[in-house]
Coordinates of C-alpha atoms and ligand atoms in Angstrom, one line a residue:
M1365 CA -7.8 -13.0 70.3
S1366 CA -7.1 -9.4 69.3
S1367 CA -3.4 -8.4 69.3
P1368 CA -1.7 -5.8 71.4
A1369 CA 0.6 -3.1 69.8
F1370 CA 3.8 -4.9 68.8
T1371 CA 7.3 -3.5 68.3
L1372 CA 9.8 -5.6 66.3
Y1373 CA 13.5 -4.9 66.7
A1374 CA 14.9 -6.2 63.5
Y1375 CA 17.6 -5.8 60.8
W1376 CA 16.4 -5.8 57.2
R1377 CA 18.8 -8.6 56.1
S1378 CA 18.6 -10.7 59.2
S1379 CA 17.1 -14.0 58.3
C1380 CA 15.6 -14.5 61.8
S1381 CA 14.0 -11.1 61.7
W1382 CA 12.6 -11.9 58.3
R1383 CA 11.0 -15.1 59.7
V1384 CA 9.1 -13.1 62.2
R1385 CA 8.1 -10.5 59.6
I1386 CA 6.6 -13.3 57.5
G1387 CA 4.7 -14.7 60.6
L1388 CA 3.3 -11.2 61.4
Q1389 CA 2.2 -10.8 57.8
L1390 CA 0.6 -14.2 57.6
K1391 CA -1.3 -13.3 60.8
A1392 CA -2.1 -9.8 59.5
I1393 CA -0.7 -8.4 62.7
D1394 CA 0.9 -4.9 62.5
A1395 CA 4.1 -4.2 64.3
E1396 CA 6.3 -1.1 64.4
I1397 CA 9.7 -2.0 63.1
V1398 CA 12.6 -0.6 65.0
P1399 CA 15.7 -1.1 62.9
V1400 CA 18.8 -2.4 64.7
H1401 CA 21.9 -2.1 62.4
L1402 CA 24.1 -5.1 62.8
V1403 CA 27.1 -3.6 61.1
R1404 CA 27.2 0.2 61.6
D1405 CA 29.2 1.5 64.5
G1406 CA 30.4 -1.9 65.5
G1407 CA 26.8 -3.2 65.6
E1408 CA 23.9 -1.5 67.4
H1409 CA 22.9 -4.9 68.7
R1410 CA 26.0 -4.9 70.9
K1411 CA 25.1 -1.7 72.7
A1412 CA 24.2 -2.0 76.3
D1413 CA 20.7 -0.7 75.8
F1414 CA 19.9 -3.4 73.3
V1415 CA 21.7 -6.2 75.1
R1416 CA 19.4 -5.5 78.1
K1417 CA 16.5 -6.5 75.8
S1418 CA 18.4 -9.4 74.1
P1419 CA 21.2 -10.8 76.2
L1420 CA 22.7 -12.8 73.3
A1421 CA 22.9 -9.5 71.3
Q1422 CA 20.7 -10.8 68.5
V1423 CA 17.7 -9.7 66.6
P1424 CA 14.8 -10.3 66.4
V1425 CA 13.1 -9.1 69.6
L1426 CA 9.3 -8.8 69.8
E1427 CA 8.0 -6.4 72.4
W1428 CA 4.5 -5.5 73.5
E1429 CA 2.6 -4.2 76.5
E1430 CA -0.1 -6.1 78.1
N1431 CA -1.9 -5.4 81.4
G1432 CA 0.5 -2.6 82.1
E1433 CA 3.5 -4.9 81.8
V1434 CA 6.2 -4.9 79.0
H1435 CA 6.8 -8.3 77.5
R1436 CA 9.7 -9.3 75.3
L1437 CA 10.5 -12.4 73.4
T1438 CA 13.7 -13.3 71.7
Q1439 CA 14.2 -16.4 69.5
S1440 CA 12.3 -16.4 66.2
M1441 CA 10.9 -19.9 66.7
A1442 CA 9.4 -19.0 70.1
I1443 CA 8.1 -15.8 68.6
L1444 CA 6.4 -17.7 65.7
D1445 CA 4.9 -20.1 68.1
F1446 CA 3.6 -17.2 70.1
L1447 CA 2.2 -15.5 67.0
D1448 CA 0.4 -18.7 66.2
T1449 CA -1.9 -18.2 69.2
F1450 CA -3.5 -15.4 67.2
E1451 CA -6.1 -15.8 64.5
G1452 CA -5.0 -16.0 60.8
T1453 CA -3.1 -18.4 58.7
P1454 CA -1.7 -21.2 60.9
L1455 CA 2.1 -21.1 61.0
I1456 CA 2.6 -24.6 62.5
P1457 CA 0.1 -27.3 61.5
S1458 CA -2.0 -28.7 64.3
E1459 CA -2.2 -32.2 62.9
R1460 CA 0.5 -34.5 64.3
N1461 CA 2.5 -35.6 61.3
P1462 CA 2.6 -32.3 59.4
R1463 CA 3.3 -30.5 62.6
A1464 CA 6.3 -32.7 63.3
K1465 CA 7.6 -32.5 59.8
S1466 CA 7.3 -28.7 59.5
L1467 CA 9.2 -28.3 62.8
E1468 CA 11.9 -30.8 61.7
L1469 CA 12.5 -28.9 58.5
A1470 CA 12.4 -25.5 60.3
E1471 CA 15.0 -26.8 62.8
I1472 CA 17.3 -28.0 60.0
V1473 CA 17.6 -24.3 59.1
N1474 CA 17.3 -22.8 62.6
A1475 CA 19.7 -25.1 64.4
G1476 CA 21.6 -26.8 61.5
I1477 CA 22.4 -23.9 59.2
Q1478 CA 21.8 -20.3 60.4
P1479 CA 24.0 -20.4 63.5
L1480 CA 27.0 -21.6 61.4
Q1481 CA 26.7 -18.6 59.1
N1482 CA 25.7 -16.0 61.6
L1483 CA 27.6 -12.7 61.8
S1484 CA 29.2 -13.4 65.2
T1485 CA 30.3 -16.9 64.0
M1486 CA 31.8 -15.4 60.9
L1487 CA 33.6 -12.8 62.9
A1488 CA 35.0 -15.4 65.3
F1489 CA 36.2 -17.5 62.3
E1490 CA 37.9 -14.4 60.8
A1491 CA 39.6 -13.6 64.2
A1492 CA 40.9 -17.2 64.2
G1493 CA 42.3 -16.7 60.7
A1494 CA 40.0 -19.2 59.1
D1495 CA 38.3 -18.9 55.7
K1496 CA 34.9 -17.8 57.1
K1497 CA 33.2 -17.7 53.7
A1498 CA 34.2 -21.2 52.7
F1499 CA 33.1 -22.5 56.1
A1500 CA 29.7 -20.8 55.9
K1501 CA 29.2 -21.9 52.3
A1502 CA 29.9 -25.5 53.2
A1503 CA 27.5 -25.4 56.2
I1504 CA 24.7 -23.9 54.1
E1505 CA 25.2 -26.4 51.3
K1506 CA 25.2 -29.4 53.7
G1507 CA 22.1 -28.0 55.4
L1508 CA 20.2 -27.4 52.2
H1509 CA 21.0 -31.0 51.0
A1510 CA 19.6 -32.3 54.3
L1511 CA 16.5 -30.1 53.8
E1512 CA 16.0 -31.2 50.2
S1513 CA 16.2 -34.9 51.2
R1514 CA 13.9 -34.5 54.2
A1515 CA 11.3 -32.4 52.3
T1516 CA 9.2 -35.2 51.0
S1517 CA 6.0 -33.2 50.4
A1518 CA 4.3 -33.7 47.1
G1519 CA 2.6 -30.3 47.6
N1520 CA 3.6 -26.8 46.5
F1521 CA 5.2 -26.0 49.9
L1522 CA 7.6 -27.8 52.0
V1523 CA 4.8 -29.5 53.9
G1524 CA 1.6 -29.8 51.8
N1525 CA -0.1 -27.0 50.0
S1526 CA 0.0 -24.2 52.5
P1527 CA 3.0 -22.3 53.9
T1528 CA 4.3 -23.5 57.3
I1529 CA 7.1 -22.6 59.7
A1530 CA 9.3 -24.7 57.4
D1531 CA 8.8 -22.3 54.4
I1532 CA 9.1 -19.3 56.8
C1533 CA 12.6 -20.5 57.7
L1534 CA 13.5 -21.6 54.1
I1535 CA 12.9 -18.4 52.2
P1536 CA 15.4 -16.2 54.1
Q1537 CA 18.0 -19.1 54.1
L1538 CA 17.8 -19.4 50.3
Y1539 CA 18.4 -15.6 50.1
N1540 CA 21.5 -16.1 52.2
A1541 CA 22.6 -19.0 50.1
R1542 CA 22.5 -16.8 47.0
R1543 CA 24.5 -14.2 48.8
F1544 CA 27.2 -16.8 49.3
G1545 CA 27.1 -17.7 45.6
I1546 CA 25.7 -21.2 46.1
D1547 CA 24.3 -23.0 43.1
L1548 CA 20.7 -23.9 44.0
T1549 CA 19.9 -26.2 41.1
P1550 CA 20.4 -29.4 43.2
F1551 CA 17.4 -28.2 45.3
P1552 CA 14.3 -28.4 43.1
T1553 CA 11.9 -29.1 46.0
L1554 CA 13.2 -26.1 47.9
L1555 CA 13.0 -23.9 44.8
R1556 CA 9.4 -25.0 44.2
A1557 CA 8.4 -24.1 47.7
E1558 CA 10.1 -20.7 47.3
E1559 CA 8.3 -20.0 44.1
S1560 CA 4.9 -20.8 45.8
A1561 CA 5.8 -18.7 48.8
M1562 CA 6.9 -15.7 46.8
K1563 CA 3.5 -15.6 45.1
L1564 CA 2.0 -14.7 48.4
E1565 CA 1.7 -11.0 49.5
A1566 CA 2.8 -11.9 53.0
F1567 CA 6.1 -13.2 51.9
Q1568 CA 6.6 -10.3 49.4
R1569 CA 5.9 -7.7 52.1
A1570 CA 8.3 -9.3 54.5
H1571 CA 11.2 -9.3 52.0
P1572 CA 14.3 -7.3 53.1
D1573 CA 14.0 -4.9 50.2
Q1574 CA 10.6 -3.8 51.5
Q1575 CA 11.9 -2.8 54.9
P1576 CA 12.4 0.8 56.2
D1577 CA 16.1 0.2 56.8
A1578 CA 16.8 -1.5 53.5
Q1579 CA 20.1 -0.4 51.9
P1580 CA 20.7 -0.1 48.2
A1581 CA 22.7 -2.9 46.7
Ligands
GSH465 N1 18.1 -18.4 67.4 C1 18.0 -17.0 67.2 C2 19.1 -16.5 66.3 C3 19.1 -15.0 66.2 C4 20.3 -14.5 65.3 O1 21.3 -15.2 65.2 N2 20.1 -13.3 64.8 C5 21.2 -12.8 64.0 C6 20.6 -12.2 62.8 S1 19.7 -13.4 61.8 C7 21.9 -11.8 64.8 O2 21.4 -10.9 65.5 N3 23.3 -11.8 64.6 C8 24.1 -10.8 65.3 C9 25.5 -11.4 65.5 O3 25.7 -12.5 65.2 O4 26.3 -10.6 66.0 C10 16.6 -16.7 66.5 O5 16.1 -17.6 65.9 O6 16.0 -15.7 66.7

């Protein structure tokens, strides 16, 4: 199946945008990146024009035109599942057990960690006078411990010897963990998968530092 022309609304440091960039790279699908700045000017994702595309005011959004109709998808997991209908490296294994395991691990990150350290969650904590950084750090640590204990693969990646949606979710989450100053030494399985993934060009090209809207440290 050949791919239509895609546009990806994304922010360089957004972990969910990063997941989709990895998926696009693994599938060798080109997409025009339209940066949406999550901080500048109160957040471009909160502007009415963008909220019409993404009612939760979140990136990523994948957009394309097919048969004269504009299609949009939000939610990185749904986007990855959609991308997996195209030829190229499978993102979600087709075999029953690896498929279930890769989705389990991906959901630990997607549902069990990322929402608890998301920008809007942090801002709500701040508004309530809570220690947002301590909360986010504890949530990431708890989630990474769960991930480490559920990642039982003897292979180089989280599930076997090829990257799956589990690694796609892991890599950006480890980057965020480092930003929060989390010690990653208790997570050898996760670090081994990261090392394997970062040897691949697809993962290197999807890195935030390689994006058009990347900001100097
Ligand atoms: N479940 C969504 C989560 C999307 C999400 O939380 N995106 C973040 C960036 S990683 C965002 O746009 N945050 C903006 C905000 O919280 O205000 C997905 O997987 O795409």
